[in-house]
XYZ file of C-alpha atoms in Angstrom:
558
model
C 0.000 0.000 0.000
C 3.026 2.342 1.590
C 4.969 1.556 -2.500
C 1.651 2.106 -4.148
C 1.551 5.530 -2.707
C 4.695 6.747 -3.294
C 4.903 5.730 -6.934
C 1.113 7.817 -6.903
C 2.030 10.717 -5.643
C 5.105 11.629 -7.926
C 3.041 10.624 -11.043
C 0.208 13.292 -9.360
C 3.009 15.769 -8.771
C 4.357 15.619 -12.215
C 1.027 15.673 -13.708
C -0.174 18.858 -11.432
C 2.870 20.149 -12.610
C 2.467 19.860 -16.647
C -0.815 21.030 -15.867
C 0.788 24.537 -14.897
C 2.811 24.789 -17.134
C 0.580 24.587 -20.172
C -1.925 27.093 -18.627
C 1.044 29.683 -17.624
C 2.289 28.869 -21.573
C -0.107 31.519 -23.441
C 0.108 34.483 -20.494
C 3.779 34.175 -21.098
C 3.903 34.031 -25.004
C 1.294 37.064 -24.369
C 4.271 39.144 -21.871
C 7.147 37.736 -23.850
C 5.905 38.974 -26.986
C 3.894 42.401 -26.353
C 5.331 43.464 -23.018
C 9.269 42.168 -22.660
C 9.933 42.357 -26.676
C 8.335 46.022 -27.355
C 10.547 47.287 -23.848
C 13.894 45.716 -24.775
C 13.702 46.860 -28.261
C 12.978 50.550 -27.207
C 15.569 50.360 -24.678
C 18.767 48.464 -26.996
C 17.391 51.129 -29.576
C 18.892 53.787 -27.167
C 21.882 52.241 -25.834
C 23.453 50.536 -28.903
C 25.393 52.855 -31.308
C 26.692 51.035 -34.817
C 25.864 47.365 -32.959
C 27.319 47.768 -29.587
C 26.004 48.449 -26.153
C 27.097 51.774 -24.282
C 25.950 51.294 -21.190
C 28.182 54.056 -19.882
C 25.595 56.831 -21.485
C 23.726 55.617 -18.405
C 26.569 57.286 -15.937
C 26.394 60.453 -18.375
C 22.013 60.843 -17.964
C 22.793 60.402 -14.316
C 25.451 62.968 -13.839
C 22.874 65.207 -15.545
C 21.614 68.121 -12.665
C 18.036 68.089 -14.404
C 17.679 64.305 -14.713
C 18.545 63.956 -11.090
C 16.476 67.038 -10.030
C 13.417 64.334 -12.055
C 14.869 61.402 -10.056
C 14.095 63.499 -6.515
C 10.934 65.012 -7.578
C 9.400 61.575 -8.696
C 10.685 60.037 -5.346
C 10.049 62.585 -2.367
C 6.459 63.227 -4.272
C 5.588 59.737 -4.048
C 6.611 59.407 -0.265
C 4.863 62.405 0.405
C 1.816 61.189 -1.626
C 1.602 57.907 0.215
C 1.817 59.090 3.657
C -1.193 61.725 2.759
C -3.095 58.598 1.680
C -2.842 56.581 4.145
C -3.277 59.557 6.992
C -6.449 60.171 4.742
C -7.736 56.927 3.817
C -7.078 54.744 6.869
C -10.117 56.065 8.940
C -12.061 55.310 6.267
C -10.984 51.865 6.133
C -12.110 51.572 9.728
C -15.137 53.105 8.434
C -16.209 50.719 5.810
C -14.162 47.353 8.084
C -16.450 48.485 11.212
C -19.614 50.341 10.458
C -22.885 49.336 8.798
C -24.749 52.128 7.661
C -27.061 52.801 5.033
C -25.622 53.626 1.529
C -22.638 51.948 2.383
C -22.674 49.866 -1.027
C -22.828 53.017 -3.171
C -20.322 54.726 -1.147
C -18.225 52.181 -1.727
C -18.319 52.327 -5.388
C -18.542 56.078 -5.288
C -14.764 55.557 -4.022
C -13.337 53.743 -6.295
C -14.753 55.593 -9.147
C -11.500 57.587 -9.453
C -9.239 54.564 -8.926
C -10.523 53.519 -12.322
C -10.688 57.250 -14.074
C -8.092 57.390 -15.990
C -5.091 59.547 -14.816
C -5.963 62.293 -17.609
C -9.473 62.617 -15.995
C -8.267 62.861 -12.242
C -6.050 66.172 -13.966
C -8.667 67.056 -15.202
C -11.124 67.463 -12.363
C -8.235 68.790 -9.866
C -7.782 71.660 -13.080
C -11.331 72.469 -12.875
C -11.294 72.679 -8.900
C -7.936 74.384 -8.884
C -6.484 76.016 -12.217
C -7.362 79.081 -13.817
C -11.050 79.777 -13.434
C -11.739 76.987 -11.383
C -13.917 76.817 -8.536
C -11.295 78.171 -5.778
C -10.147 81.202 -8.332
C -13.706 82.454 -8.836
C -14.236 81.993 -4.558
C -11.309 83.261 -2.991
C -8.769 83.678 -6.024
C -6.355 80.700 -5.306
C -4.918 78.815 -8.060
C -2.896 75.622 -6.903
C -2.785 73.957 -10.771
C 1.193 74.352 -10.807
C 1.821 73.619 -7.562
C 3.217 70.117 -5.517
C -0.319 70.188 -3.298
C -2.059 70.060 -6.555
C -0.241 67.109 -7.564
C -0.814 65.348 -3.760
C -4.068 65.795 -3.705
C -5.173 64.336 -7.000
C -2.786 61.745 -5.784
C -4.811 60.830 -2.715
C -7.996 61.632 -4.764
C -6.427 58.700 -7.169
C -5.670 56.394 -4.372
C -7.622 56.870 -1.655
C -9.824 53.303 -2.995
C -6.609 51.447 -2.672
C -6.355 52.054 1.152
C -9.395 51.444 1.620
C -9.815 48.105 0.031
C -6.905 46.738 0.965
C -6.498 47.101 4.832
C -10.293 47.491 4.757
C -10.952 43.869 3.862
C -8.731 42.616 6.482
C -9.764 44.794 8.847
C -13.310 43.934 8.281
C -12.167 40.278 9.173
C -10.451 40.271 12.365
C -11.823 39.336 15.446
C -12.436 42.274 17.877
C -12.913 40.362 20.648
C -8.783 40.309 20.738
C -8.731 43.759 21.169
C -11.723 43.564 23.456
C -9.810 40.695 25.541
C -6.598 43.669 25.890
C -8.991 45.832 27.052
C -10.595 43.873 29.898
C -6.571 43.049 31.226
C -6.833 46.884 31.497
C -5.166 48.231 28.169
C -6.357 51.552 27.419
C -8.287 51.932 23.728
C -5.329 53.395 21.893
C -2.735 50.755 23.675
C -5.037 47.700 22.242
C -5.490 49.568 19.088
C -1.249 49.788 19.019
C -0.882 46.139 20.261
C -3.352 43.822 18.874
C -5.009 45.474 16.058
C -2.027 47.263 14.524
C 0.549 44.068 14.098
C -2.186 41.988 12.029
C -3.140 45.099 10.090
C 0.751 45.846 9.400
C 1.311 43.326 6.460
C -1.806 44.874 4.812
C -1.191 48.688 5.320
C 2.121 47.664 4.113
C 0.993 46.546 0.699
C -1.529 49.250 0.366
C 1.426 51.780 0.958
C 3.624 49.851 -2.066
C 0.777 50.136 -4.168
C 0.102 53.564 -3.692
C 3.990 54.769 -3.728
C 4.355 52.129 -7.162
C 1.377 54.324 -8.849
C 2.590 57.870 -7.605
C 6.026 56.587 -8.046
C 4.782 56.363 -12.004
C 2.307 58.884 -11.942
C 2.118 60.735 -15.724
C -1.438 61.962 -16.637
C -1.932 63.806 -12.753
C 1.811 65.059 -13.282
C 1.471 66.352 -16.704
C -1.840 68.368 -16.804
C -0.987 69.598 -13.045
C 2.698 70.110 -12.912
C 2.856 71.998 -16.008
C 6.547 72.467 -17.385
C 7.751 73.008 -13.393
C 7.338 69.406 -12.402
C 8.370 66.046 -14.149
C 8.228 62.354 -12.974
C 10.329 59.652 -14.533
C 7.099 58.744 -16.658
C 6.765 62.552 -17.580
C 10.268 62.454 -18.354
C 10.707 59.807 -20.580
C 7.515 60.815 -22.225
C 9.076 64.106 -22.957
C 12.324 62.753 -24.281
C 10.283 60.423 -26.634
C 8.109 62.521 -28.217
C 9.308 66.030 -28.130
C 13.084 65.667 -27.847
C 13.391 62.527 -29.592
C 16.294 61.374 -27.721
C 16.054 57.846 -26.764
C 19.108 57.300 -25.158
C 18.193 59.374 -21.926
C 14.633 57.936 -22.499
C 16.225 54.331 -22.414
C 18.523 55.197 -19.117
C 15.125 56.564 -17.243
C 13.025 53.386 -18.377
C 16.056 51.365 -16.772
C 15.877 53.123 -13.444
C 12.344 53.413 -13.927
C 12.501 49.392 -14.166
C 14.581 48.226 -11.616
C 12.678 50.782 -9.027
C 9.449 49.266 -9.785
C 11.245 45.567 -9.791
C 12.408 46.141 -6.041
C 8.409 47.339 -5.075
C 7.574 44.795 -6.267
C 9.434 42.034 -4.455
C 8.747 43.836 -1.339
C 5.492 43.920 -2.189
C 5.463 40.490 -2.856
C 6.706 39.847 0.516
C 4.472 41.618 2.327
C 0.979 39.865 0.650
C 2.997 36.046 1.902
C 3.020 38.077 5.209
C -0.706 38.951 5.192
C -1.574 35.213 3.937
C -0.040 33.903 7.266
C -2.248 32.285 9.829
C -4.094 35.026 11.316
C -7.704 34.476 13.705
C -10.254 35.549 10.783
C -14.294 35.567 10.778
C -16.331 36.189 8.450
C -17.001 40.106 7.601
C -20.749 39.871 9.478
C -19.728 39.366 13.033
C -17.572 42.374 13.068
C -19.824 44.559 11.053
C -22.649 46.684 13.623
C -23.909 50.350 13.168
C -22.048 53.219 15.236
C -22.473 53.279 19.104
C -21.798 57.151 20.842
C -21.132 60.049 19.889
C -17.434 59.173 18.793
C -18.225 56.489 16.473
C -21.051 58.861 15.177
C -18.048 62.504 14.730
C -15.702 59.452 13.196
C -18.890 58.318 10.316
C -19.170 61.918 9.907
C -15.412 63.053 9.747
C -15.126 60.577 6.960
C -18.016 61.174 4.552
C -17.023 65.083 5.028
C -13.462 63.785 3.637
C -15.141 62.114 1.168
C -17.204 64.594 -0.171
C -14.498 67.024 0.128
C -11.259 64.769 -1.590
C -13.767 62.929 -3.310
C -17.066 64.236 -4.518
C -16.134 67.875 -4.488
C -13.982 67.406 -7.418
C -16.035 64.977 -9.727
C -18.352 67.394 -8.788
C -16.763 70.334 -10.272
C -15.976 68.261 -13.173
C -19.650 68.192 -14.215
C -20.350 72.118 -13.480
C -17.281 73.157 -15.464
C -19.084 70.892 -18.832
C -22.230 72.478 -18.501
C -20.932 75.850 -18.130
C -21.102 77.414 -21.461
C -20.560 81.070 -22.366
C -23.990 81.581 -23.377
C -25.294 79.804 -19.996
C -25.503 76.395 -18.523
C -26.555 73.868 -20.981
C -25.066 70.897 -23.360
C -23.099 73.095 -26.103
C -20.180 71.941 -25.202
C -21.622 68.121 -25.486
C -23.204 69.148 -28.975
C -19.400 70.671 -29.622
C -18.236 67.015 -29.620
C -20.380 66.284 -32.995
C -18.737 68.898 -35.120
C -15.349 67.974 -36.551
C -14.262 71.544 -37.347
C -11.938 71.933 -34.721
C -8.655 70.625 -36.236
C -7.600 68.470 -33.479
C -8.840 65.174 -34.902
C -10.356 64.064 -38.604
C -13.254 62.970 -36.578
C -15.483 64.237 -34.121
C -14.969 63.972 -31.240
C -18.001 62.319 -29.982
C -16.379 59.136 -32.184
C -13.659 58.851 -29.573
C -16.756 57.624 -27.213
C -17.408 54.576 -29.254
C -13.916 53.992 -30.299
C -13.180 53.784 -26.653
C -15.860 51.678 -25.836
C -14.620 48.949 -28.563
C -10.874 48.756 -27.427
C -12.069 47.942 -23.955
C -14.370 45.281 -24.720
C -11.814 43.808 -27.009
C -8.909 44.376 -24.515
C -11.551 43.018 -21.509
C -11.652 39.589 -24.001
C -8.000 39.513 -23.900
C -7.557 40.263 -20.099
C -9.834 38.055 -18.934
C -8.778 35.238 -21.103
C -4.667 35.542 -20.200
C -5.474 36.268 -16.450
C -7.874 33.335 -15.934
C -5.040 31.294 -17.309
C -2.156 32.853 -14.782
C -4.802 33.143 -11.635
C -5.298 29.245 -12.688
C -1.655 28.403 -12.782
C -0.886 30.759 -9.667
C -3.241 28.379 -7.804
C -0.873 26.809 -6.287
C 1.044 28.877 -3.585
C 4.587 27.645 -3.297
C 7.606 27.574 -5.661
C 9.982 30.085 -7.038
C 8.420 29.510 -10.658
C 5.190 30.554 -9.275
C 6.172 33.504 -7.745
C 8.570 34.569 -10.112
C 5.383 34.634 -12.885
C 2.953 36.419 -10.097
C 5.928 39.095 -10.128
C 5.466 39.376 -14.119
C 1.906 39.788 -14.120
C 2.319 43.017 -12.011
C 5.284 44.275 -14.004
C 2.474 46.378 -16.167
C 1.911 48.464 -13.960
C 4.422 49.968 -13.328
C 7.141 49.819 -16.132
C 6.529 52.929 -18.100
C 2.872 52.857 -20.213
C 4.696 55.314 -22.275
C 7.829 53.032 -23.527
C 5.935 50.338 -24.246
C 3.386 52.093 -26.780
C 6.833 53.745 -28.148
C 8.321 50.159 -28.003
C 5.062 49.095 -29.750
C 5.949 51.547 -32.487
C 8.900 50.147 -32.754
C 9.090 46.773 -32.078
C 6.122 45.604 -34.087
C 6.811 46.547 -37.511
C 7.827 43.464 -39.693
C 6.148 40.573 -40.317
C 4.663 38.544 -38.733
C 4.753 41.310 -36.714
C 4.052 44.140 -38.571
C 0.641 45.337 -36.627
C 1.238 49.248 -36.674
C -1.519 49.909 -39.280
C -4.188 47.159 -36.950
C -6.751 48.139 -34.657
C -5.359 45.406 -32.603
C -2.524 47.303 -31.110
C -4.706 49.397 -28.782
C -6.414 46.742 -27.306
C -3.233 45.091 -26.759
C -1.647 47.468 -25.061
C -4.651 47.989 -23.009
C -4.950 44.243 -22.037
C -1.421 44.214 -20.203
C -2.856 46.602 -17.769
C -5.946 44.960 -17.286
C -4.675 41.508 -16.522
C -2.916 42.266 -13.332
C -6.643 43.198 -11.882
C -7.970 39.867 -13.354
C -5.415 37.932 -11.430
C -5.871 39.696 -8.523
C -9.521 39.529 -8.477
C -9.688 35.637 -9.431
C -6.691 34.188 -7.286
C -8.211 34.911 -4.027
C -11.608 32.162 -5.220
C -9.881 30.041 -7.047
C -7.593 29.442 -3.935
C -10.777 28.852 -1.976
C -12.113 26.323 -4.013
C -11.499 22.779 -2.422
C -9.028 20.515 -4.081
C -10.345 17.886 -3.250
C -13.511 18.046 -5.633
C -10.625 18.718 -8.848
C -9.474 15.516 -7.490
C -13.081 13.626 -7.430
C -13.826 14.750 -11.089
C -10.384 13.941 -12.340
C -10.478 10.132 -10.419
C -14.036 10.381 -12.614
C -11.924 10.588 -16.025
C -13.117 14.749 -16.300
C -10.424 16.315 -18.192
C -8.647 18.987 -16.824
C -10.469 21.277 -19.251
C -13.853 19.294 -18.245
C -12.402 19.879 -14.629
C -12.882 24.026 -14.847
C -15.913 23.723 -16.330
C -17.666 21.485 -14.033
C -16.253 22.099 -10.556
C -14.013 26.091 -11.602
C -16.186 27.968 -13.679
C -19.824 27.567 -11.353
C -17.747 28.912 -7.986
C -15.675 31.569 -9.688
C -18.107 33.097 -12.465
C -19.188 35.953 -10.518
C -15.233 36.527 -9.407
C -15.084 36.445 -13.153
C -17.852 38.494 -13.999
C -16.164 41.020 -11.995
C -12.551 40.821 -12.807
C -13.598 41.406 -16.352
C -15.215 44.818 -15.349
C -12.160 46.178 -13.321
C -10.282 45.038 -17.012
C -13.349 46.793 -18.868
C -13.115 50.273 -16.735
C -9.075 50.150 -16.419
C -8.735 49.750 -20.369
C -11.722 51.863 -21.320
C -9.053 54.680 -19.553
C -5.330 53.348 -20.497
C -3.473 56.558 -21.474
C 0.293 56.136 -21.134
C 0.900 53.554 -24.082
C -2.300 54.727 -26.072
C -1.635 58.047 -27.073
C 1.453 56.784 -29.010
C -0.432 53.955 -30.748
C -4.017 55.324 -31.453
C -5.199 56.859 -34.971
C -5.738 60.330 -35.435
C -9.122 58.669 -36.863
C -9.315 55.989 -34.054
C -8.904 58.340 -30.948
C -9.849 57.018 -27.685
C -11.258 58.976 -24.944
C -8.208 59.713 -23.140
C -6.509 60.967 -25.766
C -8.834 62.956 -27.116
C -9.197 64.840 -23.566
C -5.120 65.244 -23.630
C -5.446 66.677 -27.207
C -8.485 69.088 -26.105
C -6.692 70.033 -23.024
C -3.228 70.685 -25.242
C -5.633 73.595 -26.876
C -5.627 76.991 -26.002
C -9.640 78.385 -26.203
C -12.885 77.755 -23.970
C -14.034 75.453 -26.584
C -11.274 73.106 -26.612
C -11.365 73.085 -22.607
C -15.270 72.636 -22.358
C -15.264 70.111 -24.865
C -12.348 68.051 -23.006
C -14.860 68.686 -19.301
C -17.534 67.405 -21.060
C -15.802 63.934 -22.890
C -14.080 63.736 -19.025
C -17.729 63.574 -17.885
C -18.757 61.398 -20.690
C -15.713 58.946 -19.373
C -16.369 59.482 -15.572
C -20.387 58.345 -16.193
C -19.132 55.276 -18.056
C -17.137 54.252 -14.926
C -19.412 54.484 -12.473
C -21.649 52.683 -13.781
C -19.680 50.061 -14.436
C -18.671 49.962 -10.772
C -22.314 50.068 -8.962
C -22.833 47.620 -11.557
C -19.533 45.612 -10.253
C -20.839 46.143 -6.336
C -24.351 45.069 -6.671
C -22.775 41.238 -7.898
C -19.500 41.329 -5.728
C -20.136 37.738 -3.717
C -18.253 38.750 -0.178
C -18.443 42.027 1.140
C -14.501 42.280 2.416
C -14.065 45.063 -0.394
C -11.137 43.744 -2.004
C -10.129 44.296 -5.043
């Protein structure tokens, strides 16, 4: 019996292992060939000279007083921007972990709305609260477009849903009665709080801060619109050196350093979710959920829809005034504006963007959700070095420069069987590798929950592995699924970093068309771009009241 098993189990192990490998197969053709190829080629097309490398032109950018005055900006601003965030956000994780209250769904999704705006659109909005003309220069005459608090804010304003999500859903799981046990030993609030609560929390605030320092770290729409020719992140940067200076040597050096700082993120980042997977005393979201008792709970509730409304609301808010507010009076002329193609900008109206938009993200949502169910299938498995090393890859995305890899696109892809320059593929492409990240986040967590041991029953059965997802995967995970393609859906509908390299002057998305309006002198041009940033903000909110009314657990994780 003892031989029988052992000659079992390796035959089991091997098989589990092919298994893996043919699912991670087409996610890594997919990175090899769209992300890793298009990057490389963009960055050996800056460092070789007549065939050979020169990697000491990366000393030389270095040395440079105005690259390194980039290199502080983008680092100081996105340690600055993360402890905002988190002084910001983290009540209203406690918030949404602790409190039941009514509206608490739509609030929910109200937050995350500018997670998914596209980085354009949160300029945008913090132009129309705070530029020239905006709502605090017709109250009290302050204009705070080209300053740093400009750029933090609309940081926070970006990030605030990652916070809250991700130390909210753990929150919302542990057991108070830990903290309640301190108490009763005679542990004052704040010392329980500091003891018990804090330590399990710390692997989650952790990751939340990565996150939020990876996407300030990278910030480019925010920076660009706000920071005007003052301030420049490495993604501004490298943008600039691209497409206006054309020197791709120094563009090449920043997407290295650019590459290697995201790379070491990353691994801590990596660490810190293995931390936050370790055994901790969970229950389910329902026992620790209970509407505010006293007046502090109650000032706390209130303190943090204020914030909300404020960081939040306020300038979505503002957003909408500024498109309705035409010189002849409030109304839609800017919207009707979008019809005409007279401006010069594009060949088509601009209205066209809208449904242009529209079909990239379904077709990059297909893509997404297709290469990230594979990964979040192969990633099933916890352990191994392989593993992790390809969870590492499917992050990479987002943060390695948007705007080298629709340059690398460019570049890259234009032979056969390559030569896709002239396809309406290449948009949806380059959307896809930002959406698949969210798919595998969103699907790992249930597919990890599902018990092995009913894979195992069907397979014993003779089910074939494909026969396997169907029948036992596919019924437990289809709302996960249902849901990681609308995070894809809403991130791609707003992609801007690789697109505005890659997309038509006849094709132009949404983004880009806002970007173009916005690069525009005349009231026209900057109603028009208020009113497609409305268009685009409508779109996405939808999608994610949509995306919270079918969400199966209530931890509000991504």
């Amino acid at each position: 019996m003892d031989l029988a098993r052992t000659e079992v189990a390796p035959r089991k192990s091997r098989k589990e292992s092919a298994t893996r490998m043919g699912l991670m197969a087409l996610p890594v053709a997919f990175f090899a060939v769209f992300f890793a190829y298009p990057v490389t080629a963009i960055v050996a097309r800056g460092l070789k000279t007549d065939g050979a490398w020169r990697f000491g032109r990366i000393g030389e950018v270095l040395a440079q007083s105005d690259i390194r005055h980039v290199l502080w900006f983008t680092t100081w601003q996105a340690l600055a921007s993360t402890a905002l965030t988190l002084l910001i956000a983290l009540p209203g994780a406690y918030v949404f972990a602790r409190f039941d209250f009514r509206g608490k769904q739509v609030l929910r999704a109200v937050v995350t709305v500018p997670f998914v705006l596209p980085t354009v659109v949160v300029g945008t909005a913090f132009l129309a609260l705070v530029g020239r003309g905006g709502l605090l220069d017709q109250l009290w005459g302050v204009r705070l477009d080209t300053t740093v608090w400009a750029i933090l804010l609309a940081h926070v304003f970006f990030n605030y849903a990652v916070v809250v999500r991700t130390v909210g859903g753990l929150w919302s799981q542990l057991d108070p009665r830990q903290e309640e046990a301190a108490r009763m030993l005679g542990a004052s609030r704040f010392a329980a709080w500091r003891k018990v609560t804090l330590p399990a929390l710390s692997p989650a605030v952790a990751a939340a801060a990565l996150m939020v320092f990876l996407f300030t770290f990278t910030s480019f729409g925010v920076v660009q619109i706000l920071g005007g020719p003052t301030f420049s992140t490495l993604e501004v940067e490298i943008y600039r050196q691209t497409s206006e200076i054309f020197d791709l040597a120094t563009a090449a050096v920043l997407t290295i350093v650019q590459f290697v700082a995201v790379g070491a993120i990353l691994a801590v980042h990596a660490w810190t979710v293995r931390r936050r997977e370790t055994a901790l005393r969970l229950v389910a979201p329902e026992v620790t959920v209970r509407r505010p008792r006293g007046a502090g709970q109650w000032a706390l509730l209130g303190g943090v829809l204020a914030s909300i409304l404020v960081l939040l609301v306020l300038p979505l808010g503002v957003l909408v005034q500024r498109s309705l507010d035409a010189p002849g009076g409030y109304g839609f002329a800017y919207y009707k504006a979008l019809t005409s193609a007279d401006s010069g900008i594009f060949l088509v109206a601009p209205i066209a963007a809208i449904g242009n938009s529209l079909e990239y993200a379904l077709a990059a949502t297909a893509i997404a959700v297709v290469i990230g169910g594979l990964a979040a299938a192969a990633l099933t498995r916890r352990t191994g070095r392989l593993v992790r090393g390809f969870d590492a890859l499917l992050m990479l995305p987002l943060g390695v420069s948007a705007v080298t890899v629709g340059f690398g696109f460019l570049i890259a892809l234009d032979e056969p069987p390559l030569d896709l320059r002239s396809s309406w593929i290449l948009v949806p492409l380059a959307q896809a590798l930002v959406g698949v990240p969210f798919v595998v986040r969103t699907m790992l967590p249930v597919l990890r929950a599902v018990d092995g041991r009913l894979r195992e029953a069907a397979a014993v059965l003779g089910a074939s592995p494909w026969r396997v997802w169907r029948e036992v995967d596919l019924p437990m995970v289809r709302r996960a699924l249902l849901i990681a393609a609308g995070f894809a859906f809403a991130v791609s509908l707003g992609e801007f970093g690789a697109t505005v390299f890659i997309a038509r002057p006849d094709n132009p998305t949404l983004p880009v068309a806002v970007a173009r309006l916005l690069g525009r002198a005349g009231d026209l041009n900057y109603g028009q771009a208020m009113a497609l940033s409305t268009i685009l903000m409508v779109v996405c909110a939808v999608a994610l009241l949509l995306l919270e009314r079918i969400r199966t657990d209530r931890t509000g994780e991504f």
